[in-house]
């Protein structure tokens, strides 16, 4: 037990040093770990005065198991705390999703409030976004983290994230509190392979954002 604790302490210490010094390797591994997860919790509050928060009651249930199997319908607009793969922050989120089997229609618009660089433009990762956008299949980029309200093609998260599995639900109480709650839980098991390659200093997906030694953007 003591040996396990010492080993874990050493590992966490080294990981902390690498992250603190801006090591690109640690940042890329961190991003690939984050790509495994998709979690969002949101509220829909009544519009009060000039409150800029969009409001549409959250209604529905939607399940997707890879980009080839969808079931359900959900519509909502509200304020979220999101962990959307390597994107993280608070956003306004407006979405309508309808799906049955392989057919689906998705429209998502997000307004970033306090987010990391992956969920907004005009920062050091613009070159990375352009790089993954150029690696498109049809209208689908390799990875998409910024949603502007356009009707999305198939692989709306990007073709690299085709194996994404998630469930999202919205519930609205219209009488007393007039409060809506939205929850999304998801993961991408295929990203575990990309994480393993990343730990071995390999990047077959071409989604690493930082240079190995100095942590500067690659693109």
PDB file of N, CA and C in Angstrom, residues 21-124:
ATOM      1  N   UNK A  21       5.008  23.645 -16.442  1.00  0.00           N
ATOM      2  CA  UNK A  21       6.057  24.172 -17.308  1.00  0.00           C
ATOM      3  C   UNK A  21       5.591  24.333 -18.745  1.00  0.00           C
ATOM      4  N   UNK A  22       4.318  24.037 -19.029  1.00  0.00           N
ATOM      5  CA  UNK A  22       3.807  24.216 -20.379  1.00  0.00           C
ATOM      6  C   UNK A  22       4.220  23.130 -21.335  1.00  0.00           C
ATOM      7  N   UNK A  23       4.560  21.954 -20.841  1.00  0.00           N
ATOM      8  CA  UNK A  23       4.982  20.852 -21.695  1.00  0.00           C
ATOM      9  C   UNK A  23       3.873  20.480 -22.668  1.00  0.00           C
ATOM     10  N   UNK A  24       4.200  20.489 -23.964  1.00  0.00           N
ATOM     11  CA  UNK A  24       3.204  20.159 -24.972  1.00  0.00           C
ATOM     12  C   UNK A  24       2.719  18.734 -24.864  1.00  0.00           C
ATOM     13  N   UNK A  25       3.605  17.818 -24.489  1.00  0.00           N
ATOM     14  CA  UNK A  25       3.206  16.421 -24.325  1.00  0.00           C
ATOM     15  C   UNK A  25       2.082  16.298 -23.305  1.00  0.00           C
ATOM     16  N   UNK A  26       2.247  16.929 -22.139  1.00  0.00           N
ATOM     17  CA  UNK A  26       1.228  16.852 -21.093  1.00  0.00           C
ATOM     18  C   UNK A  26      -0.073  17.498 -21.541  1.00  0.00           C
ATOM     19  N   UNK A  27       0.016  18.594 -22.263  1.00  0.00           N
ATOM     20  CA  UNK A  27      -1.196  19.261 -22.733  1.00  0.00           C
ATOM     21  C   UNK A  27      -1.946  18.395 -23.739  1.00  0.00           C
ATOM     22  N   UNK A  28      -1.208  17.758 -24.644  1.00  0.00           N
ATOM     23  CA  UNK A  28      -1.859  16.910 -25.642  1.00  0.00           C
ATOM     24  C   UNK A  28      -2.506  15.688 -25.007  1.00  0.00           C
ATOM     25  N   UNK A  29      -1.826  15.091 -24.026  1.00  0.00           N
ATOM     26  CA  UNK A  29      -2.420  13.954 -23.315  1.00  0.00           C
ATOM     27  C   UNK A  29      -3.662  14.408 -22.553  1.00  0.00           C
ATOM     28  N   UNK A  30      -3.581  15.561 -21.910  1.00  0.00           N
ATOM     29  CA  UNK A  30      -4.749  16.107 -21.204  1.00  0.00           C
ATOM     30  C   UNK A  30      -5.936  16.267 -22.151  1.00  0.00           C
ATOM     31  N   UNK A  31      -5.680  16.831 -23.338  1.00  0.00           N
ATOM     32  CA  UNK A  31      -6.762  17.034 -24.299  1.00  0.00           C
ATOM     33  C   UNK A  31      -7.375  15.712 -24.742  1.00  0.00           C
ATOM     34  N   UNK A  32      -6.544  14.698 -24.941  1.00  0.00           N
ATOM     35  CA  UNK A  32      -7.068  13.403 -25.368  1.00  0.00           C
ATOM     36  C   UNK A  32      -7.845  12.717 -24.248  1.00  0.00           C
ATOM     37  N   UNK A  33      -7.460  12.954 -22.996  1.00  0.00           N
ATOM     38  CA  UNK A  33      -8.268  12.462 -21.875  1.00  0.00           C
ATOM     39  C   UNK A  33      -9.628  13.160 -21.878  1.00  0.00           C
ATOM     40  N   UNK A  34      -9.626  14.467 -22.068  1.00  0.00           N
ATOM     41  CA  UNK A  34     -10.874  15.226 -22.071  1.00  0.00           C
ATOM     42  C   UNK A  34     -11.787  14.809 -23.211  1.00  0.00           C
ATOM     43  N   UNK A  35     -11.201  14.406 -24.352  1.00  0.00           N
ATOM     44  CA  UNK A  35     -12.011  14.001 -25.502  1.00  0.00           C
ATOM     45  C   UNK A  35     -12.881  12.783 -25.225  1.00  0.00           C
ATOM     46  N   UNK A  36     -12.599  12.071 -24.151  1.00  0.00           N
ATOM     47  CA  UNK A  36     -13.398  10.898 -23.797  1.00  0.00           C
ATOM     48  C   UNK A  36     -14.780  11.276 -23.272  1.00  0.00           C
ATOM     49  N   UNK A  37     -14.947  12.508 -22.801  1.00  0.00           N
ATOM     50  CA  UNK A  37     -16.116  12.868 -21.985  1.00  0.00           C
ATOM     51  C   UNK A  37     -16.943  13.968 -22.640  1.00  0.00           C
ATOM     52  N   UNK A  38     -18.263  13.873 -22.478  1.00  0.00           N
ATOM     53  CA  UNK A  38     -19.194  14.915 -22.919  1.00  0.00           C
ATOM     54  C   UNK A  38     -20.296  15.032 -21.866  1.00  0.00           C
ATOM     55  N   UNK A  39     -20.227  16.079 -21.043  1.00  0.00           N
ATOM     56  CA  UNK A  39     -21.182  16.267 -19.952  1.00  0.00           C
ATOM     57  C   UNK A  39     -21.652  17.717 -19.951  1.00  0.00           C
ATOM     58  N   UNK A  40     -22.947  17.905 -19.795  1.00  0.00           N
ATOM     59  CA  UNK A  40     -23.486  19.259 -19.727  1.00  0.00           C
ATOM     60  C   UNK A  40     -24.672  19.294 -18.773  1.00  0.00           C
ATOM     61  N   UNK A  41     -24.737  20.348 -17.974  1.00  0.00           N
ATOM     62  CA  UNK A  41     -25.875  20.585 -17.088  1.00  0.00           C
ATOM     63  C   UNK A  41     -26.323  22.021 -17.308  1.00  0.00           C
ATOM     64  N   UNK A  42     -27.620  22.201 -17.547  1.00  0.00           N
ATOM     65  CA  UNK A  42     -28.093  23.538 -17.852  1.00  0.00           C
ATOM     66  C   UNK A  42     -29.426  23.862 -17.224  1.00  0.00           C
ATOM     67  N   UNK A  43     -29.692  25.165 -17.109  1.00  0.00           N
ATOM     68  CA  UNK A  43     -30.958  25.676 -16.610  1.00  0.00           C
ATOM     69  C   UNK A  43     -31.581  26.573 -17.658  1.00  0.00           C
ATOM     70  N   UNK A  44     -32.886  26.607 -17.659  1.00  0.00           N
ATOM     71  CA  UNK A  44     -33.627  27.537 -18.493  1.00  0.00           C
ATOM     72  C   UNK A  44     -34.452  28.418 -17.572  1.00  0.00           C
ATOM     73  N   UNK A  45     -34.090  29.694 -17.504  1.00  0.00           N
ATOM     74  CA  UNK A  45     -34.749  30.626 -16.604  1.00  0.00           C
ATOM     75  C   UNK A  45     -35.728  31.491 -17.384  1.00  0.00           C
ATOM     76  N   UNK A  46     -36.823  31.923 -16.754  1.00  0.00           N
ATOM     77  CA  UNK A  46     -37.758  32.812 -17.441  1.00  0.00           C
ATOM     78  C   UNK A  46     -37.061  34.100 -17.854  1.00  0.00           C
ATOM     79  N   UNK A  47     -37.455  34.642 -19.003  1.00  0.00           N
ATOM     80  CA  UNK A  47     -36.880  35.914 -19.440  1.00  0.00           C
ATOM     81  C   UNK A  47     -37.392  37.025 -18.525  1.00  0.00           C
ATOM     82  N   UNK A  48     -36.459  37.768 -17.946  1.00  0.00           N
ATOM     83  CA  UNK A  48     -36.811  38.846 -17.026  1.00  0.00           C
ATOM     84  C   UNK A  48     -36.197  40.137 -17.547  1.00  0.00           C
ATOM     85  N   UNK A  49     -37.035  41.113 -17.896  1.00  0.00           N
ATOM     86  CA  UNK A  49     -36.530  42.381 -18.387  1.00  0.00           C
ATOM     87  C   UNK A  49     -35.689  42.204 -19.632  1.00  0.00           C
ATOM     88  N   UNK A  50     -34.460  42.742 -19.572  1.00  0.00           N
ATOM     89  CA  UNK A  50     -33.562  42.680 -20.725  1.00  0.00           C
ATOM     90  C   UNK A  50     -32.570  41.536 -20.613  1.00  0.00           C
ATOM     91  N   UNK A  51     -32.904  40.519 -19.837  1.00  0.00           N
ATOM     92  CA  UNK A  51     -32.025  39.360 -19.683  1.00  0.00           C
ATOM     93  C   UNK A  51     -31.669  38.797 -21.057  1.00  0.00           C
ATOM     94  N   UNK A  52     -30.371  38.788 -21.426  1.00  0.00           N
ATOM     95  CA  UNK A  52     -29.989  38.353 -22.770  1.00  0.00           C
ATOM     96  C   UNK A  52     -30.002  36.841 -22.950  1.00  0.00           C
ATOM     97  N   UNK A  53     -30.184  36.091 -21.876  1.00  0.00           N
ATOM     98  CA  UNK A  53     -30.149  34.640 -21.989  1.00  0.00           C
ATOM     99  C   UNK A  53     -31.317  34.147 -22.829  1.00  0.00           C
ATOM    100  N   UNK A  54     -31.051  33.396 -23.891  1.00  0.00           N
ATOM    101  CA  UNK A  54     -32.158  32.868 -24.691  1.00  0.00           C
ATOM    102  C   UNK A  54     -32.984  31.907 -23.857  1.00  0.00           C
ATOM    103  N   UNK A  55     -34.265  31.820 -24.195  1.00  0.00           N
ATOM    104  CA  UNK A  55     -35.135  30.945 -23.409  1.00  0.00           C
ATOM    105  C   UNK A  55     -36.032  30.143 -24.339  1.00  0.00           C
ATOM    106  N   UNK A  56     -35.927  28.841 -24.225  1.00  0.00           N
ATOM    107  CA  UNK A  56     -36.861  27.933 -24.865  1.00  0.00           C
ATOM    108  C   UNK A  56     -36.996  26.740 -23.932  1.00  0.00           C
ATOM    109  N   UNK A  57     -38.187  26.410 -23.509  1.00  0.00           N
ATOM    110  CA  UNK A  57     -38.337  25.320 -22.542  1.00  0.00           C
ATOM    111  C   UNK A  57     -37.655  24.044 -23.014  1.00  0.00           C
ATOM    112  N   UNK A  58     -36.875  23.406 -22.153  1.00  0.00           N
ATOM    113  CA  UNK A  58     -36.221  22.154 -22.537  1.00  0.00           C
ATOM    114  C   UNK A  58     -37.220  20.999 -22.507  1.00  0.00           C
ATOM    115  N   UNK A  59     -37.429  20.400 -23.649  1.00  0.00           N
ATOM    116  CA  UNK A  59     -38.397  19.312 -23.756  1.00  0.00           C
ATOM    117  C   UNK A  59     -37.793  18.210 -24.610  1.00  0.00           C
ATOM    118  N   UNK A  60     -37.807  16.993 -24.103  1.00  0.00           N
ATOM    119  CA  UNK A  60     -37.451  15.867 -24.948  1.00  0.00           C
ATOM    120  C   UNK A  60     -36.407  14.948 -24.360  1.00  0.00           C
ATOM    121  N   UNK A  61     -36.152  13.905 -25.115  1.00  0.00           N
ATOM    122  CA  UNK A  61     -35.149  12.901 -24.775  1.00  0.00           C
ATOM    123  C   UNK A  61     -34.483  12.463 -26.066  1.00  0.00           C
ATOM    124  N   UNK A  62     -33.158  12.417 -26.052  1.00  0.00           N
ATOM    125  CA  UNK A  62     -32.426  12.096 -27.279  1.00  0.00           C
ATOM    126  C   UNK A  62     -31.253  11.184 -26.947  1.00  0.00           C
ATOM    127  N   UNK A  63     -31.138  10.120 -27.721  1.00  0.00           N
ATOM    128  CA  UNK A  63     -30.063   9.145 -27.523  1.00  0.00           C
ATOM    129  C   UNK A  63     -29.341   8.948 -28.841  1.00  0.00           C
ATOM    130  N   UNK A  64     -28.017   8.928 -28.792  1.00  0.00           N
ATOM    131  CA  UNK A  64     -27.240   8.568 -29.978  1.00  0.00           C
ATOM    132  C   UNK A  64     -26.152   7.577 -29.590  1.00  0.00           C
ATOM    133  N   UNK A  65     -26.011   6.576 -30.436  1.00  0.00           N
ATOM    134  CA  UNK A  65     -24.994   5.548 -30.239  1.00  0.00           C
ATOM    135  C   UNK A  65     -24.183   5.475 -31.517  1.00  0.00           C
ATOM    136  N   UNK A  66     -23.122   6.244 -31.576  1.00  0.00           N
ATOM    137  CA  UNK A  66     -22.332   6.560 -32.765  1.00  0.00           C
ATOM    138  C   UNK A  66     -23.163   7.455 -33.679  1.00  0.00           C
ATOM    139  N   UNK A  67     -22.574   7.928 -34.745  1.00  0.00           N
ATOM    140  CA  UNK A  67     -23.300   8.817 -35.645  1.00  0.00           C
ATOM    141  C   UNK A  67     -24.283   8.062 -36.529  1.00  0.00           C
ATOM    142  N   UNK A  68     -24.356   6.759 -36.378  1.00  0.00           N
ATOM    143  CA  UNK A  68     -25.190   5.952 -37.262  1.00  0.00           C
ATOM    144  C   UNK A  68     -26.479   5.474 -36.608  1.00  0.00           C
ATOM    145  N   UNK A  69     -26.695   5.800 -35.329  1.00  0.00           N
ATOM    146  CA  UNK A  69     -27.905   5.361 -34.653  1.00  0.00           C
ATOM    147  C   UNK A  69     -28.391   6.456 -33.706  1.00  0.00           C
ATOM    148  N   UNK A  70     -29.533   7.025 -34.045  1.00  0.00           N
ATOM    149  CA  UNK A  70     -30.118   8.118 -33.268  1.00  0.00           C
ATOM    150  C   UNK A  70     -31.571   7.794 -32.957  1.00  0.00           C
ATOM    151  N   UNK A  71     -32.051   8.310 -31.828  1.00  0.00           N
ATOM    152  CA  UNK A  71     -33.443   8.090 -31.467  1.00  0.00           C
ATOM    153  C   UNK A  71     -33.913   9.197 -30.533  1.00  0.00           C
ATOM    154  N   UNK A  72     -35.005   9.869 -30.932  1.00  0.00           N
ATOM    155  CA  UNK A  72     -35.615  10.838 -30.050  1.00  0.00           C
ATOM    156  C   UNK A  72     -35.704  12.229 -30.639  1.00  0.00           C
ATOM    157  N   UNK A  73     -36.077  13.170 -29.784  1.00  0.00           N
ATOM    158  CA  UNK A  73     -36.192  14.573 -30.170  1.00  0.00           C
ATOM    159  C   UNK A  73     -35.954  15.421 -28.927  1.00  0.00           C
ATOM    160  N   UNK A  74     -35.246  16.506 -29.094  1.00  0.00           N
ATOM    161  CA  UNK A  74     -35.046  17.440 -27.987  1.00  0.00           C
ATOM    162  C   UNK A  74     -34.916  18.852 -28.540  1.00  0.00           C
ATOM    163  N   UNK A  75     -35.464  19.800 -27.805  1.00  0.00           N
ATOM    164  CA  UNK A  75     -35.387  21.203 -28.192  1.00  0.00           C
ATOM    165  C   UNK A  75     -35.235  22.026 -26.926  1.00  0.00           C
ATOM    166  N   UNK A  76     -34.340  22.998 -26.952  1.00  0.00           N
ATOM    167  CA  UNK A  76     -34.148  23.845 -25.775  1.00  0.00           C
ATOM    168  C   UNK A  76     -33.209  24.991 -26.086  1.00  0.00           C
ATOM    169  N   UNK A  77     -33.241  26.007 -25.210  1.00  0.00           N
ATOM    170  CA  UNK A  77     -32.273  27.098 -25.234  1.00  0.00           C
ATOM    171  C   UNK A  77     -32.080  27.556 -23.804  1.00  0.00           C
ATOM    172  N   UNK A  78     -30.836  27.583 -23.348  1.00  0.00           N
ATOM    173  CA  UNK A  78     -30.601  27.956 -21.963  1.00  0.00           C
ATOM    174  C   UNK A  78     -29.143  28.179 -21.657  1.00  0.00           C
ATOM    175  N   UNK A  79     -28.823  28.186 -20.387  1.00  0.00           N
ATOM    176  CA  UNK A  79     -27.468  28.448 -19.903  1.00  0.00           C
ATOM    177  C   UNK A  79     -26.866  27.157 -19.371  1.00  0.00           C
ATOM    178  N   UNK A  80     -25.660  26.825 -19.836  1.00  0.00           N
ATOM    179  CA  UNK A  80     -25.039  25.537 -19.518  1.00  0.00           C
ATOM    180  C   UNK A  80     -23.655  25.684 -18.907  1.00  0.00           C
ATOM    181  N   UNK A  81     -23.294  24.698 -18.095  1.00  0.00           N
ATOM    182  CA  UNK A  81     -21.904  24.397 -17.770  1.00  0.00           C
ATOM    183  C   UNK A  81     -21.563  23.133 -18.541  1.00  0.00           C
ATOM    184  N   UNK A  82     -20.568  23.203 -19.419  1.00  0.00           N
ATOM    185  CA  UNK A  82     -20.301  22.093 -20.328  1.00  0.00           C
ATOM    186  C   UNK A  82     -18.863  21.610 -20.250  1.00  0.00           C
ATOM    187  N   UNK A  83     -18.708  20.317 -20.329  1.00  0.00           N
ATOM    188  CA  UNK A  83     -17.439  19.651 -20.637  1.00  0.00           C
ATOM    189  C   UNK A  83     -17.693  18.921 -21.942  1.00  0.00           C
ATOM    190  N   UNK A  84     -17.430  19.588 -23.041  1.00  0.00           N
ATOM    191  CA  UNK A  84     -17.684  19.055 -24.376  1.00  0.00           C
ATOM    192  C   UNK A  84     -16.357  18.609 -24.974  1.00  0.00           C
ATOM    193  N   UNK A  85     -15.978  17.376 -24.661  1.00  0.00           N
ATOM    194  CA  UNK A  85     -14.673  16.856 -25.058  1.00  0.00           C
ATOM    195  C   UNK A  85     -13.580  17.797 -24.544  1.00  0.00           C
ATOM    196  N   UNK A  86     -12.697  18.305 -25.394  1.00  0.00           N
ATOM    197  CA  UNK A  86     -11.629  19.168 -24.888  1.00  0.00           C
ATOM    198  C   UNK A  86     -12.089  20.612 -24.684  1.00  0.00           C
ATOM    199  N   UNK A  87     -13.338  20.896 -24.980  1.00  0.00           N
ATOM    200  CA  UNK A  87     -13.906  22.212 -24.738  1.00  0.00           C
ATOM    201  C   UNK A  87     -14.585  22.274 -23.378  1.00  0.00           C
ATOM    202  N   UNK A  88     -14.408  23.400 -22.674  1.00  0.00           N
ATOM    203  CA  UNK A  88     -14.893  23.492 -21.295  1.00  0.00           C
ATOM    204  C   UNK A  88     -15.321  24.919 -21.007  1.00  0.00           C
ATOM    205  N   UNK A  89     -16.460  25.075 -20.314  1.00  0.00           N
ATOM    206  CA  UNK A  89     -16.839  26.412 -19.918  1.00  0.00           C
ATOM    207  C   UNK A  89     -18.335  26.578 -19.714  1.00  0.00           C
ATOM    208  N   UNK A  90     -18.757  27.845 -19.589  1.00  0.00           N
ATOM    209  CA  UNK A  90     -20.173  28.196 -19.480  1.00  0.00           C
ATOM    210  C   UNK A  90     -20.597  28.854 -20.783  1.00  0.00           C
ATOM    211  N   UNK A  91     -21.776  28.455 -21.268  1.00  0.00           N
ATOM    212  CA  UNK A  91     -22.233  28.928 -22.565  1.00  0.00           C
ATOM    213  C   UNK A  91     -23.748  29.071 -22.577  1.00  0.00           C
ATOM    214  N   UNK A  92     -24.237  29.914 -23.493  1.00  0.00           N
ATOM    215  CA  UNK A  92     -25.621  29.828 -23.895  1.00  0.00           C
ATOM    216  C   UNK A  92     -25.725  28.747 -24.954  1.00  0.00           C
ATOM    217  N   UNK A  93     -26.714  27.884 -24.839  1.00  0.00           N
ATOM    218  CA  UNK A  93     -26.823  26.730 -25.732  1.00  0.00           C
ATOM    219  C   UNK A  93     -28.242  26.648 -26.284  1.00  0.00           C
ATOM    220  N   UNK A  94     -28.352  26.686 -27.603  1.00  0.00           N
ATOM    221  CA  UNK A  94     -29.633  26.587 -28.296  1.00  0.00           C
ATOM    222  C   UNK A  94     -29.547  25.394 -29.231  1.00  0.00           C
ATOM    223  N   UNK A  95     -30.450  24.428 -29.093  1.00  0.00           N
ATOM    224  CA  UNK A  95     -30.337  23.230 -29.921  1.00  0.00           C
ATOM    225  C   UNK A  95     -31.696  22.614 -30.218  1.00  0.00           C
ATOM    226  N   UNK A  96     -31.755  21.998 -31.401  1.00  0.00           N
ATOM    227  CA  UNK A  96     -32.875  21.157 -31.805  1.00  0.00           C
ATOM    228  C   UNK A  96     -32.286  19.927 -32.470  1.00  0.00           C
ATOM    229  N   UNK A  97     -32.650  18.761 -31.962  1.00  0.00           N
ATOM    230  CA  UNK A  97     -32.147  17.503 -32.510  1.00  0.00           C
ATOM    231  C   UNK A  97     -33.317  16.540 -32.687  1.00  0.00           C
ATOM    232  N   UNK A  98     -33.386  15.945 -33.874  1.00  0.00           N
ATOM    233  CA  UNK A  98     -34.405  14.951 -34.181  1.00  0.00           C
ATOM    234  C   UNK A  98     -33.712  13.793 -34.873  1.00  0.00           C
ATOM    235  N   UNK A  99     -33.980  12.565 -34.442  1.00  0.00           N
ATOM    236  CA  UNK A  99     -33.308  11.435 -35.068  1.00  0.00           C
ATOM    237  C   UNK A  99     -34.104  10.153 -34.977  1.00  0.00           C
ATOM    238  N   UNK A 100     -33.947   9.312 -35.989  1.00  0.00           N
ATOM    239  CA  UNK A 100     -34.552   7.985 -36.001  1.00  0.00           C
ATOM    240  C   UNK A 100     -33.646   7.073 -36.818  1.00  0.00           C
ATOM    241  N   UNK A 101     -32.980   6.157 -36.132  1.00  0.00           N
ATOM    242  CA  UNK A 101     -32.042   5.278 -36.820  1.00  0.00           C
ATOM    243  C   UNK A 101     -30.854   6.077 -37.338  1.00  0.00           C
ATOM    244  N   UNK A 102     -30.421   5.833 -38.568  1.00  0.00           N
ATOM    245  CA  UNK A 102     -29.277   6.577 -39.105  1.00  0.00           C
ATOM    246  C   UNK A 102     -29.623   8.011 -39.505  1.00  0.00           C
ATOM    247  N   UNK A 103     -30.926   8.287 -39.713  1.00  0.00           N
ATOM    248  CA  UNK A 103     -31.309   9.647 -40.107  1.00  0.00           C
ATOM    249  C   UNK A 103     -31.357  10.550 -38.882  1.00  0.00           C
ATOM    250  N   UNK A 104     -30.833  11.766 -39.031  1.00  0.00           N
ATOM    251  CA  UNK A 104     -30.927  12.740 -37.953  1.00  0.00           C
ATOM    252  C   UNK A 104     -30.738  14.146 -38.490  1.00  0.00           C
ATOM    253  N   UNK A 105     -31.329  15.081 -37.789  1.00  0.00           N
ATOM    254  CA  UNK A 105     -31.203  16.500 -38.112  1.00  0.00           C
ATOM    255  C   UNK A 105     -30.777  17.231 -36.848  1.00  0.00           C
ATOM    256  N   UNK A 106     -29.691  17.976 -36.940  1.00  0.00           N
ATOM    257  CA  UNK A 106     -29.100  18.623 -35.765  1.00  0.00           C
ATOM    258  C   UNK A 106     -28.826  20.088 -36.077  1.00  0.00           C
ATOM    259  N   UNK A 107     -29.276  20.956 -35.198  1.00  0.00           N
ATOM    260  CA  UNK A 107     -28.952  22.382 -35.298  1.00  0.00           C
ATOM    261  C   UNK A 107     -28.577  22.870 -33.898  1.00  0.00           C
ATOM    262  N   UNK A 108     -27.349  23.351 -33.746  1.00  0.00           N
ATOM    263  CA  UNK A 108     -26.849  23.798 -32.442  1.00  0.00           C
ATOM    264  C   UNK A 108     -26.194  25.168 -32.598  1.00  0.00           C
ATOM    265  N   UNK A 109     -26.533  26.075 -31.705  1.00  0.00           N
ATOM    266  CA  UNK A 109     -25.847  27.370 -31.617  1.00  0.00           C
ATOM    267  C   UNK A 109     -25.393  27.562 -30.181  1.00  0.00           C
ATOM    268  N   UNK A 110     -24.131  27.912 -30.013  1.00  0.00           N
ATOM    269  CA  UNK A 110     -23.595  28.147 -28.678  1.00  0.00           C
ATOM    270  C   UNK A 110     -22.978  29.536 -28.599  1.00  0.00           C
ATOM    271  N   UNK A 111     -23.275  30.225 -27.494  1.00  0.00           N
ATOM    272  CA  UNK A 111     -22.730  31.557 -27.248  1.00  0.00           C
ATOM    273  C   UNK A 111     -21.757  31.443 -26.084  1.00  0.00           C
ATOM    274  N   UNK A 112     -20.449  31.511 -26.344  1.00  0.00           N
ATOM    275  CA  UNK A 112     -19.475  31.320 -25.259  1.00  0.00           C
ATOM    276  C   UNK A 112     -19.463  32.497 -24.298  1.00  0.00           C
ATOM    277  N   UNK A 113     -19.467  32.191 -23.022  1.00  0.00           N
ATOM    278  CA  UNK A 113     -19.338  33.209 -21.985  1.00  0.00           C
ATOM    279  C   UNK A 113     -17.960  33.095 -21.344  1.00  0.00           C
ATOM    280  N   UNK A 114     -17.767  32.117 -20.509  1.00  0.00           N
ATOM    281  CA  UNK A 114     -16.453  31.866 -19.915  1.00  0.00           C
ATOM    282  C   UNK A 114     -16.032  30.461 -20.318  1.00  0.00           C
ATOM    283  N   UNK A 115     -15.119  30.377 -21.278  1.00  0.00           N
ATOM    284  CA  UNK A 115     -14.732  29.074 -21.822  1.00  0.00           C
ATOM    285  C   UNK A 115     -13.224  29.019 -22.032  1.00  0.00           C
ATOM    286  N   UNK A 116     -12.725  27.817 -22.290  1.00  0.00           N
ATOM    287  CA  UNK A 116     -11.332  27.708 -22.709  1.00  0.00           C
ATOM    288  C   UNK A 116     -11.225  28.010 -24.198  1.00  0.00           C
ATOM    289  N   UNK A 117     -10.014  27.983 -24.720  1.00  0.00           N
ATOM    290  CA  UNK A 117      -9.764  28.432 -26.090  1.00  0.00           C
ATOM    291  C   UNK A 117     -10.399  27.532 -27.139  1.00  0.00           C
ATOM    292  N   UNK A 118     -10.726  26.311 -26.796  1.00  0.00           N
ATOM    293  CA  UNK A 118     -11.309  25.395 -27.777  1.00  0.00           C
ATOM    294  C   UNK A 118     -12.747  25.755 -28.136  1.00  0.00           C
ATOM    295  N   UNK A 119     -13.438  26.506 -27.282  1.00  0.00           N
ATOM    296  CA  UNK A 119     -14.850  26.804 -27.516  1.00  0.00           C
ATOM    297  C   UNK A 119     -15.092  28.215 -28.030  1.00  0.00           C
ATOM    298  N   UNK A 120     -14.027  28.928 -28.415  1.00  0.00           N
ATOM    299  CA  UNK A 120     -14.205  30.265 -28.972  1.00  0.00           C
ATOM    300  C   UNK A 120     -13.113  30.538 -29.996  1.00  0.00           C
ATOM    301  N   UNK A 121     -13.375  31.443 -30.905  1.00  0.00           N
ATOM    302  CA  UNK A 121     -12.405  31.819 -31.934  1.00  0.00           C
ATOM    303  C   UNK A 121     -11.626  33.049 -31.484  1.00  0.00           C
ATOM    304  N   UNK A 122     -10.658  33.455 -32.322  1.00  0.00           N
ATOM    305  CA  UNK A 122      -9.870  34.638 -32.021  1.00  0.00           C
ATOM    306  C   UNK A 122      -8.810  34.406 -30.978  1.00  0.00           C
ATOM    307  N   UNK A 123      -8.168  33.222 -31.008  1.00  0.00           N
ATOM    308  CA  UNK A 123      -7.127  32.922 -30.036  1.00  0.00           C
ATOM    309  C   UNK A 123      -6.044  32.063 -30.685  1.00  0.00           C
ATOM    310  N   UNK A 124      -5.119  31.572 -29.876  1.00  0.00           N
ATOM    311  CA  UNK A 124      -3.954  30.854 -30.375  1.00  0.00           C
ATOM    312  C   UNK A 124      -4.290  29.522 -31.031  1.00  0.00           C
TER     313      UNK A 124
END
